[in-house]
Coordinates of C-alpha atoms and ligand atoms in Angstrom, one line a residue:
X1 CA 0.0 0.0 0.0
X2 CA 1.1 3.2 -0.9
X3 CA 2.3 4.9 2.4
X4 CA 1.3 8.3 1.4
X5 CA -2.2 7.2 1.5
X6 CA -4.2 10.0 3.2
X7 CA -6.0 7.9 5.1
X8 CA -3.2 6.3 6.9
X9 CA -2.8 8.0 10.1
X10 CA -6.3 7.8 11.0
X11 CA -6.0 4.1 10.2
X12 CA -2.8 3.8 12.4
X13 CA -4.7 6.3 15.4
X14 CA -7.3 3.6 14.8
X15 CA -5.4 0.5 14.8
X16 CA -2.9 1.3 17.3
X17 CA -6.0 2.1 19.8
X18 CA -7.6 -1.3 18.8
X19 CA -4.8 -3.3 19.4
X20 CA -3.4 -1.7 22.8
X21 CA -0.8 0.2 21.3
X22 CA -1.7 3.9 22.2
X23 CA -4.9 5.0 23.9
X24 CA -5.9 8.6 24.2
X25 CA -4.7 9.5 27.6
X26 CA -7.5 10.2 30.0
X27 CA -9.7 9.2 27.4
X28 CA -12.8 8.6 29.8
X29 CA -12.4 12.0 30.7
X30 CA -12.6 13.1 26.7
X31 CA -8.9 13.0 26.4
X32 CA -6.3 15.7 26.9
X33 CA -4.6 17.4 23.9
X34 CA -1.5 15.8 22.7
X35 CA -0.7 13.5 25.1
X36 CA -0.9 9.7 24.7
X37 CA -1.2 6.7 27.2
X38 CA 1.2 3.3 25.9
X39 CA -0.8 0.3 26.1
X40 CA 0.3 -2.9 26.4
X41 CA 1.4 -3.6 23.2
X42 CA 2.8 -0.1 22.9
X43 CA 5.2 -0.2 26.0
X44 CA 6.3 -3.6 24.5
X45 CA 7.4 -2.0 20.9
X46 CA 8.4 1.5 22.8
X47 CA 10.5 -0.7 25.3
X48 CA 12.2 -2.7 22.3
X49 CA 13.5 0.3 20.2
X50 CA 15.0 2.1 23.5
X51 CA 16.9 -0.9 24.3
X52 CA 18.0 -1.3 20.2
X53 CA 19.1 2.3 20.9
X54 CA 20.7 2.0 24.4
X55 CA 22.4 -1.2 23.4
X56 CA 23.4 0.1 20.1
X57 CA 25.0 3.3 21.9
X58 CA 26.1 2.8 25.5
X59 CA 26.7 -1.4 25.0
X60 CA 28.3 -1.2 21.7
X61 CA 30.6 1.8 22.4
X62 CA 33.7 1.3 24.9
X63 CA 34.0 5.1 25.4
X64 CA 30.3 6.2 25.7
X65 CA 28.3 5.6 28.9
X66 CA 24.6 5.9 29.9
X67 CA 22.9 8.0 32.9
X68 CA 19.5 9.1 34.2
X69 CA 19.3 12.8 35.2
X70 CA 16.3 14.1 37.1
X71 CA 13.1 16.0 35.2
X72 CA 13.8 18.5 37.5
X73 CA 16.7 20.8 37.3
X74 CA 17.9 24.3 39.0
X75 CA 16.4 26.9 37.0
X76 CA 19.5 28.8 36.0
X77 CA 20.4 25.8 34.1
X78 CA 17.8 26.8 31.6
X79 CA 18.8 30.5 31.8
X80 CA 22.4 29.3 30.8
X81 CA 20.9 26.7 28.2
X82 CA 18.9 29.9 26.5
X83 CA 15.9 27.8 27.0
X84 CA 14.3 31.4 29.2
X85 CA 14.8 33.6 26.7
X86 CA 14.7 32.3 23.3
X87 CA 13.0 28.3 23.2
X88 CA 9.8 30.3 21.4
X89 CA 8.2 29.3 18.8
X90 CA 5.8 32.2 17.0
X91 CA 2.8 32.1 16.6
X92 CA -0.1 33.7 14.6
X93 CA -4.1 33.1 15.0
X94 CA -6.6 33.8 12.7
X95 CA -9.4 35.7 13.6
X96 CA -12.3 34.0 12.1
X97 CA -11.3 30.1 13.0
X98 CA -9.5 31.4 16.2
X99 CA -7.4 28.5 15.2
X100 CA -3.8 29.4 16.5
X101 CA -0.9 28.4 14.6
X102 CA 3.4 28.5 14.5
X103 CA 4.1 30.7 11.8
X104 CA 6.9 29.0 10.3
X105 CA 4.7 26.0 9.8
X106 CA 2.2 27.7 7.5
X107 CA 5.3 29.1 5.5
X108 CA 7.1 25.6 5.7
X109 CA 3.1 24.0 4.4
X110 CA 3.3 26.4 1.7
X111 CA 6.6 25.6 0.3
X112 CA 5.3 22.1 0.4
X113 CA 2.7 22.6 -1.4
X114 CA 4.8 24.1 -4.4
X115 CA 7.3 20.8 -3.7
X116 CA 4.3 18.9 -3.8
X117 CA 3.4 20.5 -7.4
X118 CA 7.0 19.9 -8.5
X119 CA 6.3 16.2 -7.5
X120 CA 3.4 16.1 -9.7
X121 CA 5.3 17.4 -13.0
X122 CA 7.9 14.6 -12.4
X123 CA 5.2 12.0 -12.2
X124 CA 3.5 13.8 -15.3
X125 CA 6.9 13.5 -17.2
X126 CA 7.3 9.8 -15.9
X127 CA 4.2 8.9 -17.4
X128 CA 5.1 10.4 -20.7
X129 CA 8.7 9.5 -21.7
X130 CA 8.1 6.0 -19.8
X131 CA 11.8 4.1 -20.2
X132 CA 13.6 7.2 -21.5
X133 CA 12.8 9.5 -18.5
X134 CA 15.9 10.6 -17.0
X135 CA 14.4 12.0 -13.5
X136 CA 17.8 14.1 -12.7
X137 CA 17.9 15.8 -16.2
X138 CA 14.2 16.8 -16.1
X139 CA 14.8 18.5 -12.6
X140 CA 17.6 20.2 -14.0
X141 CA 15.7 21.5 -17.0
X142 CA 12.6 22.2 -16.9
X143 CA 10.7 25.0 -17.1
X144 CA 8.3 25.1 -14.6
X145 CA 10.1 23.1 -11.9
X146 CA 12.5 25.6 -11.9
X147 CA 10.1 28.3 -11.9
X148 CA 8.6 26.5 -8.7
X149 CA 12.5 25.7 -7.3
X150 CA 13.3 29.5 -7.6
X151 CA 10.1 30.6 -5.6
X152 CA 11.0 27.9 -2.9
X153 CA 14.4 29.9 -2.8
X154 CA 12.8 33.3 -2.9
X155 CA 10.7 32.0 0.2
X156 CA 13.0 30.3 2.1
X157 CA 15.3 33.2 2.1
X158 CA 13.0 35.8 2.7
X159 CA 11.8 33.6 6.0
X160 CA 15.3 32.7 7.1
X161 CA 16.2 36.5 6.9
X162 CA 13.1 37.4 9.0
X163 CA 13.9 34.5 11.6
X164 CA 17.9 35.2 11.9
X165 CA 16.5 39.2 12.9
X166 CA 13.4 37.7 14.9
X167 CA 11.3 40.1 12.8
X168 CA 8.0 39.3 14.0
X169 CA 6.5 41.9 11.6
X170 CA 8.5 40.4 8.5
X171 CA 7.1 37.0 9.2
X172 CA 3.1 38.6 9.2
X173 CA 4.3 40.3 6.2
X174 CA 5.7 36.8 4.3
X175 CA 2.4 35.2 5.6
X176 CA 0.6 37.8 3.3
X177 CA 2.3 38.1 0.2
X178 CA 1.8 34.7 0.1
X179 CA -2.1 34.9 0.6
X180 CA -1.9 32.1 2.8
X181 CA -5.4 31.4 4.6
X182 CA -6.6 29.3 7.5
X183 CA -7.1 25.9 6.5
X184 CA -10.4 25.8 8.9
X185 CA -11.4 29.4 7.7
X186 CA -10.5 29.7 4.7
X187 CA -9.5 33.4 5.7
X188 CA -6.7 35.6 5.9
X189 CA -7.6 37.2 8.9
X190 CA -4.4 36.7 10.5
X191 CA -3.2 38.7 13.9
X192 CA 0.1 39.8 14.4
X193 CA 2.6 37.6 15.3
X194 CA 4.1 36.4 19.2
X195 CA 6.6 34.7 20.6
X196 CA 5.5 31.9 22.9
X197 CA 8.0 30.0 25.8
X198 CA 7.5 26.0 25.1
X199 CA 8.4 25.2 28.4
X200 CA 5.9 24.5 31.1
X201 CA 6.5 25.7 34.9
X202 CA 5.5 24.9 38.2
X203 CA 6.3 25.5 41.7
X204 CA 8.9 23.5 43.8
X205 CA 8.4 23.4 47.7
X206 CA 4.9 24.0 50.1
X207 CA 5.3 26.8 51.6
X208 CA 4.1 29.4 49.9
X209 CA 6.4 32.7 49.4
X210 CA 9.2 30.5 49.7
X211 CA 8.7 27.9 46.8
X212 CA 10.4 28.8 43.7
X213 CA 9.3 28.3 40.1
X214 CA 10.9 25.3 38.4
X215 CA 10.5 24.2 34.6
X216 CA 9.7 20.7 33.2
X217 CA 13.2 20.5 31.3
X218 CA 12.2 20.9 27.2
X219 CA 15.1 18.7 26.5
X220 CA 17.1 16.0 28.4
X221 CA 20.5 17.4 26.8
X222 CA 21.2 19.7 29.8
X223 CA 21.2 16.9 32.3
X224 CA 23.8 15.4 30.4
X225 CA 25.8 18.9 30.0
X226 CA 25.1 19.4 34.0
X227 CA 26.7 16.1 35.0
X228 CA 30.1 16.0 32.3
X229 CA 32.4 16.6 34.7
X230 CA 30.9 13.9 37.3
X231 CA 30.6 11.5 34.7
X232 CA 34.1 11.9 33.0
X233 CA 35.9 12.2 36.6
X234 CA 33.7 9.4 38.5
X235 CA 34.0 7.1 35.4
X236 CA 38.3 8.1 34.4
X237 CA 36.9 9.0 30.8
X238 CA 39.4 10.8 27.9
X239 CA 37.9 12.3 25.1
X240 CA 36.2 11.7 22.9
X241 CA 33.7 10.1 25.3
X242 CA 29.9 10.3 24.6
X243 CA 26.8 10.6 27.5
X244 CA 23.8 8.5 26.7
X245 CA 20.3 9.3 27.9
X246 CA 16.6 8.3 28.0
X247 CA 13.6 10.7 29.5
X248 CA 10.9 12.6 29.2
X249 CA 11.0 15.7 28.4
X250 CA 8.2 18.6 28.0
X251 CA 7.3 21.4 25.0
X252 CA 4.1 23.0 25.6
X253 CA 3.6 23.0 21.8
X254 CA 1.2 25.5 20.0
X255 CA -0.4 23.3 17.6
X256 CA 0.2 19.8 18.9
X257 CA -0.9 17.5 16.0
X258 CA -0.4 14.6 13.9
X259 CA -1.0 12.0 17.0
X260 CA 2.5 10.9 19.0
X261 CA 4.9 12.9 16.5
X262 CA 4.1 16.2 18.2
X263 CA 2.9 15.6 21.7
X264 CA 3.3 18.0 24.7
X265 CA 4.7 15.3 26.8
X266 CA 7.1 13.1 24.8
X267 CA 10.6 11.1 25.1
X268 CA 13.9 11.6 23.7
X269 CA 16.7 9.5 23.5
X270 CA 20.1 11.2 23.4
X271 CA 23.7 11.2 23.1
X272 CA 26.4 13.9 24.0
X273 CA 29.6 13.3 22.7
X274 CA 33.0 15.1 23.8
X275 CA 35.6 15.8 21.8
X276 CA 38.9 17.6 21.2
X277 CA 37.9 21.4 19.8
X278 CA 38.6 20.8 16.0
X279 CA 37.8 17.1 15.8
X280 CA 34.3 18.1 15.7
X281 CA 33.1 18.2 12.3
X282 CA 35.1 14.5 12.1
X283 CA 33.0 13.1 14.6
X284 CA 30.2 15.0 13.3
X285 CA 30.6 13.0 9.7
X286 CA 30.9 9.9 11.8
X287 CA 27.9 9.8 13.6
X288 CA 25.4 11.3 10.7
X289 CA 26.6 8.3 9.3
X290 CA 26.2 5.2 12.2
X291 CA 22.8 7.0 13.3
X292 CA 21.6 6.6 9.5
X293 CA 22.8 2.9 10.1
X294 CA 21.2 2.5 13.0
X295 CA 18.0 3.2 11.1
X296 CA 18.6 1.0 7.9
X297 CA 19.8 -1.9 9.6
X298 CA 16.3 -2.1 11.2
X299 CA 14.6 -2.3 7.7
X300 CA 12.0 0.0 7.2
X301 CA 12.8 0.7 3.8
X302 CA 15.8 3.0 2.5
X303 CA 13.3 5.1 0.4
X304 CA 11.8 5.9 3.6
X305 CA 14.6 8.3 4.8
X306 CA 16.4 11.4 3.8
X307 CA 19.2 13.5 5.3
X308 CA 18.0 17.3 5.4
X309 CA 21.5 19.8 6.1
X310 CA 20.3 23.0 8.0
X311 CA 21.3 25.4 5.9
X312 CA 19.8 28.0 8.5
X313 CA 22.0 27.4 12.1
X314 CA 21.2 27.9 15.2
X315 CA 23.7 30.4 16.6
X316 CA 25.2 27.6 18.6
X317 CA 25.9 25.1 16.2
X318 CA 28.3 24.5 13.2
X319 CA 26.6 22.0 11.5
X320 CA 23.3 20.3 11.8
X321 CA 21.2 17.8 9.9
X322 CA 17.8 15.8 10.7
X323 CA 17.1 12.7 9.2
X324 CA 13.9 12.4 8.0
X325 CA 11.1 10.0 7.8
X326 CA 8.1 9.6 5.3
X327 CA 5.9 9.6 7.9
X328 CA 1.9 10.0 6.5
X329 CA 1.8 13.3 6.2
X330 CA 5.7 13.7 4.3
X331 CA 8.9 13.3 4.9
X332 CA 9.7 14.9 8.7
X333 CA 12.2 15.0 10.7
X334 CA 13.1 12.1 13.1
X335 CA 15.9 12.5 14.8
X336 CA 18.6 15.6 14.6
X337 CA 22.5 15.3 14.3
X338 CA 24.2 18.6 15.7
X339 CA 27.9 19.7 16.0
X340 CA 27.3 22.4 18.9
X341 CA 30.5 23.5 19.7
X342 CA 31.3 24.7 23.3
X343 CA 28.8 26.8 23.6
X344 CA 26.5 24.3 26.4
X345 CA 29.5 23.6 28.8
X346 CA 30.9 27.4 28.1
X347 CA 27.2 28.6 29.2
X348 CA 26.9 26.7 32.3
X349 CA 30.4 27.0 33.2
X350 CA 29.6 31.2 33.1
X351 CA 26.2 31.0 35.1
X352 CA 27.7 28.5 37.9
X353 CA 31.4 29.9 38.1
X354 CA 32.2 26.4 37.9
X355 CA 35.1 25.1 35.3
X356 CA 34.0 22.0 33.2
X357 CA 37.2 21.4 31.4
X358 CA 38.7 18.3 30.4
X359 CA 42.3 18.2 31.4
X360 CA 44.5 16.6 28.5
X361 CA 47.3 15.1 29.7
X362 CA 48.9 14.8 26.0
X363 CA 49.0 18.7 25.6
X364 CA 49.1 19.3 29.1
X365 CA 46.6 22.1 29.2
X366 CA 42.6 22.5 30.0
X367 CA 40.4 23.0 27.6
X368 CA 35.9 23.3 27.1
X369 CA 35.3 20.0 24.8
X370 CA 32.7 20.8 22.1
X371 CA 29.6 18.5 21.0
X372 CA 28.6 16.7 19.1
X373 CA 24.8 15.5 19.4
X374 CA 22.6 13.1 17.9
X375 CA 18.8 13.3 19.0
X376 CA 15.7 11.4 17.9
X377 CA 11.8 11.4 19.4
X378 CA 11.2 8.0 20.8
X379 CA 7.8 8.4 20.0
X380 CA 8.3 9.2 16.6
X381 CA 10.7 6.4 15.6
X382 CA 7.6 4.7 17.3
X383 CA 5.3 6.2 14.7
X384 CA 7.9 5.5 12.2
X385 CA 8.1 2.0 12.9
X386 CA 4.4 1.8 12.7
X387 CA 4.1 3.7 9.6
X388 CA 6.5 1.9 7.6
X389 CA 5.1 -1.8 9.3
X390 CA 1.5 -1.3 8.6
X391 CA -0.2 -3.5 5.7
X392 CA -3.1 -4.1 4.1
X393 CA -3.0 -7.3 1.7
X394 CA -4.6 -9.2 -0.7
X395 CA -4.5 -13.2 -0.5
X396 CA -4.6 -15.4 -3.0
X397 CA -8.1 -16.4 -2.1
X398 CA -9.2 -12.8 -1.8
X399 CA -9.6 -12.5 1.5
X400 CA -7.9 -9.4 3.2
X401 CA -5.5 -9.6 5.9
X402 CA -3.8 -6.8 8.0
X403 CA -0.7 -7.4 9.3
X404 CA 2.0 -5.2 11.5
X405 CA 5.4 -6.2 9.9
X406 CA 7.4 -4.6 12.9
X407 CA 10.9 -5.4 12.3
X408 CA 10.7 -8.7 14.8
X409 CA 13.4 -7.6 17.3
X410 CA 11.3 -4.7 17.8
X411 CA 7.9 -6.7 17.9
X412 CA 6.0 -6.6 21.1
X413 CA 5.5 -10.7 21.3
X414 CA 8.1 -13.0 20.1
X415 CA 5.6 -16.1 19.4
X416 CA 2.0 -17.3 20.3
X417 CA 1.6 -20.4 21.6
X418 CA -1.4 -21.7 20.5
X419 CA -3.4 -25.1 21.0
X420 CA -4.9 -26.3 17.8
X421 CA -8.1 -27.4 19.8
X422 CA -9.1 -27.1 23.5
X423 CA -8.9 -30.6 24.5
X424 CA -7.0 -33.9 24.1
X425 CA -4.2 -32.5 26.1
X426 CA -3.3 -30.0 23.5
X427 CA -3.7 -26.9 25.9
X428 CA -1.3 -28.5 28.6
X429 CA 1.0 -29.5 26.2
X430 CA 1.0 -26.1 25.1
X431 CA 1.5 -24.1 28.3
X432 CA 4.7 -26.2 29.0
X433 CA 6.0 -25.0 25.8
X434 CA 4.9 -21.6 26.8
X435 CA 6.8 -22.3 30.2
X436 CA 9.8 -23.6 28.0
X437 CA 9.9 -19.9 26.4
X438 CA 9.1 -17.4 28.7
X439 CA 12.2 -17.1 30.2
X440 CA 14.0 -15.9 27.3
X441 CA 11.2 -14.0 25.0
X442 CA 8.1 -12.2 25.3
X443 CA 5.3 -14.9 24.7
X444 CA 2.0 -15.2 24.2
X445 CA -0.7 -18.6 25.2
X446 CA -4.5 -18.2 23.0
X447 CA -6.5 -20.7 22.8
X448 CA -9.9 -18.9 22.2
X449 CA -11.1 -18.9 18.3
X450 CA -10.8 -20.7 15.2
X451 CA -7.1 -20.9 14.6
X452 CA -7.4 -18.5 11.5
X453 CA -8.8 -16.1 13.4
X454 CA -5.8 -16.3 16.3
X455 CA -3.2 -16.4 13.2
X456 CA -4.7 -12.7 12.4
X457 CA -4.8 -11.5 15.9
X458 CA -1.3 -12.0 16.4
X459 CA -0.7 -10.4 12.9
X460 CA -2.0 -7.4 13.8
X461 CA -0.2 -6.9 16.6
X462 CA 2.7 -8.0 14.5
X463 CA 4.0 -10.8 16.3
X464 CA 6.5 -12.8 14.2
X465 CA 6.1 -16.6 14.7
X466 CA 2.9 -18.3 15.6
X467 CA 3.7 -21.8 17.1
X468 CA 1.1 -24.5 17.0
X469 CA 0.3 -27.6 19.0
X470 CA -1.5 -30.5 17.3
X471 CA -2.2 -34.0 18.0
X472 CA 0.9 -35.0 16.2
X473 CA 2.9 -32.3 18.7
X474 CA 1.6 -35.4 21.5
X475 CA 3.0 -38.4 19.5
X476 CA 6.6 -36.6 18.0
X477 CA 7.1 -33.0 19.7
X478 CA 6.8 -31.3 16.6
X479 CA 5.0 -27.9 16.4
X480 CA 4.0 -26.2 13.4
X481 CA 6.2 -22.8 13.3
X482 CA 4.0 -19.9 11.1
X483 CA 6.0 -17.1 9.3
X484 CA 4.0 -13.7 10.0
X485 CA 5.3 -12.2 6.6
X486 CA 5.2 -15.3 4.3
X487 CA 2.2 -17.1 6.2
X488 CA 4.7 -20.2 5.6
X489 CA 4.0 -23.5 8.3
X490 CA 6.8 -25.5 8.3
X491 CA 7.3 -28.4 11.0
X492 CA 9.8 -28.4 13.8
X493 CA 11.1 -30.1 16.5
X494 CA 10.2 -28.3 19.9
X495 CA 13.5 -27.7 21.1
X496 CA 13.9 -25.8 17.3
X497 CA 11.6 -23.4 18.3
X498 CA 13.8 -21.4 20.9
X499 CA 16.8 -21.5 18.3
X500 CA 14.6 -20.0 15.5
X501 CA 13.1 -17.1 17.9
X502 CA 17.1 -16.3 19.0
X503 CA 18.0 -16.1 15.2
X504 CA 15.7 -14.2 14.0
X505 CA 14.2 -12.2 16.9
X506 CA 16.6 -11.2 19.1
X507 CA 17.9 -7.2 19.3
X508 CA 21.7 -8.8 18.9
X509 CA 21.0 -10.1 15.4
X510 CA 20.3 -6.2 15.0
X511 CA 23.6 -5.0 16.9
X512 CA 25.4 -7.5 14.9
X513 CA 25.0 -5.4 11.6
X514 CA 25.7 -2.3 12.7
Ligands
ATP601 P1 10.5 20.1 15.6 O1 11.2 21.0 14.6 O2 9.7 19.0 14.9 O3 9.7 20.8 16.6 P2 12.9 20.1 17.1 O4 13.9 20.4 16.0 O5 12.4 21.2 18.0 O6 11.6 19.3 16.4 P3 14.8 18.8 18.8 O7 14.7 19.9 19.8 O8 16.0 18.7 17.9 O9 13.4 18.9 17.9 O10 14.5 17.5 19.5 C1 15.1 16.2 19.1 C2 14.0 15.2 18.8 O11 13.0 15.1 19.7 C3 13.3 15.5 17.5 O12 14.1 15.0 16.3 C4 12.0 14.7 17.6 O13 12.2 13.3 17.2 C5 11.8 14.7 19.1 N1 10.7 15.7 19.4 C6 10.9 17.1 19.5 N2 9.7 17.6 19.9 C7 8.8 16.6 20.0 C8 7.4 16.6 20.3 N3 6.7 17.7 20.6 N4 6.8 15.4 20.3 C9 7.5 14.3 20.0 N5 8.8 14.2 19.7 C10 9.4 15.4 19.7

């Protein structure tokens, strides 16, 4: 099915709600906006990619080491981080809808569309030349693609100009010439534009007068930043060394949307690494490259990802990329790769008249490492792996199955163990298989339903291998082992079964490749 199908995140919202993958969170209470509850097949996938990523980093990686820094954090931290004054997004409303929006997404939306138009000649041209269309040549030449390339440019200058001055009237003013209206309206009744603080606040200690107001930190970077010098002196570490982490962080987003990849209460997954000033755009190179590994190696299709440079840097960094994903609604970004110099440690160092140098015994001097970072949104490499696993298909018979073809170390269950019949001593033989497994993988005993119908429970929940117990199982301790992809029986002897689910689900096969 073609993943750019409309439709598709509704189906996924719908399916992943069905199945026990996400719920609405407080749903009985209508819900609250943007933030999701994990059900239990959802904390099973969510748990699976951040150990692939925690293994693949801190395991993997002699010199890089993992911690787990409070929520909380002392509020000059976020003062030093520039968090206070400039982690704003801008924001517009229109007056008729009363629909409130970030600026630079209607802008960004707009230049879409115009890629989107672009996307449409190439498919036009495709159709027409058939074998002889050379793709690259066509982009290169003609006429109207570049007409729409050179009004992307125009755009994207005119915006990046009016962000890099934080010209709030420039922005209105883009937002105008390009008569861009309210997609609930219709209208271009647009307000001026403000800046909004993403990050939430609340008050630390009971008594009143005396409790101070504390932030939800927007990003779990800083704890890392905060603890370098504990980590690298506690732990003897010489650069380069890298900081993992896992937590949740908090944006109080204007237009939280587009299910769990924009969400007000979300989880990253992050790593700092340390090295020598100079060696950064090295190590930079290096990891753009294993994080795009990480990603490939997991199979959810290479057409599926794109690097995107930032051409437009935040004053702190000196390089920065996001890899993208083609998520429903387009290609977005995933996770972000950024070289950020020294400018985190120099900051807190400034703000807590503390040094956080690294003393290098080679050159016999102190120095402020610089950084580099790779980030990605567990919940969106969640929403990722859903995207890219979710299938509708045709059998031969014409029946129509949907199956969840989650890369299988990632899958929630490993196998179902399931009785052919409820009798004869099928179950029991069944449940000490079960007991057999359950030590080592994530398993599943059904025994309710026609078989058929169990088969396509557990493919919609994408569980790999469906194991069966028939009369024969009794007389030879074979089991009928059932491919999720292929729909493939083949016959196996029991103590088989654990060797296959090691092969071919285990995280390590994935480590192995990288
Ligand atoms: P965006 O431009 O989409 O708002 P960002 O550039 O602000 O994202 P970063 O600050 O680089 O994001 O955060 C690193 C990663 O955290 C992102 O690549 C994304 O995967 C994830 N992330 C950021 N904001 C959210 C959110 N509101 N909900 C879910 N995941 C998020």
């Amino acid at each position: 099915m073609a993943k750019t199908d409309s439709n598709l995140l509704k189906k996924i919202i719908a399916h992943a709600k069905e199945y026990g993958f996400i719920f609405p969170s407080s749903e009985i209470y209508d819900g609250l906006a943007a933030t999701y509850d994990y059900g239990q097949n959802g904390v099973e996938l969510k748990n699976n990619i951040r150990t692939y990523w925690w293994q693949s980093m801190v395991q993997l990686h002699e010199n890089i080491v993992g911690i787990d820094a409070a929520i909380f954090m002392h509020p000059t931290t976020w003062k030093a981080s520039g968090h206070v004054d400039a982690f704003n997004d801008p924001l517009i409303d229109n007056k008729d809808s009363q629909k409130r929006y970030r600026a630079d997404v209607l802008i960004e939306d707009h230049i879409a569309k115009i890629e989107g138009k672009i996307d449409k000649e190439v498919a036009r041209a495709a159709k027409r030349f058939g074998d002889a269309f050379d793709k690259e040549q066509f982009l290169a030449t003609n006429g109207r693609v570049l007409q729409y390339r050179e009004k992307i440019a125009a755009i994207n200058k005119k915006m990046q100009t009016a962000f890099a001055a934080a010209d709030l009237q420039a922005i209105k003013d883009l937002i105008e010439e390009l008569e861009i209206a309210c997609p609930v309206s219709g209208s271009r009744n647009w307000t001026d534009v403000r800046q909004f603080n993403l990050m939430f606040s609340t008050d630390l200690g009971s008594v009143a007068g005396d409790a101070s107001n504390i932030y939800l930190r927007p990003e779990t970077a800083q704890g890392i930043f905060v603890n370098f010098l504990n980590v690298q002196k506690s732990g003897r570490m010489k650069l380069p060394f890298g900081i993992a982490q896992v937590g949740k962080a908090f944006r109080n987003e204007i237009i939280a949307r587009q299910f769990i990849f924009r969400m007000r209460e979300f989880e990253q997954m992050e790593m700092q690494y340390f090295v020598k000033p100079g060696e950064e755009l090295k190590f930079y190179e290096a990891w753009k490259e294993k994080r795009y590994n990480w990603h490939r190696v997991l199979g959810l299709g290479e057409e599926n990802y794109r690097f995107h440079d930032h051409l437009n840097l935040a004053h702190y960094a000196n390089a920065a990329a996001d890899i993208e994903f083609n998520f429903p609604m387009g290609f977005k970004e995933l996770e972000g790769i950024h070289s950020r110099t020294d400018f985190d440690l120099a900051a807190h160092e400034q703000y807590s008249g503390k040094k956080l140098q690294f003393f290098d015994p080679r050159e016999n001097k102190s120095y402020i490492p610089y950084v580099v970072e790779t980030s990605i949104g567990l919940d969106r490499m969640f929403l990722a792996v859903l995207t890219a696993a979710y299938t509708e298909e045709t059998l031969p018979d014409g029946s129509e199955r949907l199956v969840l073809k989650i890369p299988p170390a990632l899958a929630p269950l490993k196998a179902a163990v399931l009785p052919l019949v409820k009798k004869d001593g099928l179950p029991e033989k069944s449940r000490e298989i079960l007991h057999e497994l359950k030590y080592d993988f994530n398993v599943q005993y059904d025994e309710k339903d026609a078989i058929g119908r169990r088969y396509r429970r557990q493919d919609a929940i994408g569980t790999p291998y469906c194991i069966t117990i028939d009369h024969q199982t009794l007389e030879d301790d074979t089991v009928t082992v059932r491919n999720r992809d292929t729909m493939e029986q083949i016959r196996v002897g029991v103590s088989e079964v654990k060797t296959t689910l090691e092969k071919e689900t285990a995280i390590t096969g994935l480590l192995r490749q990288l």
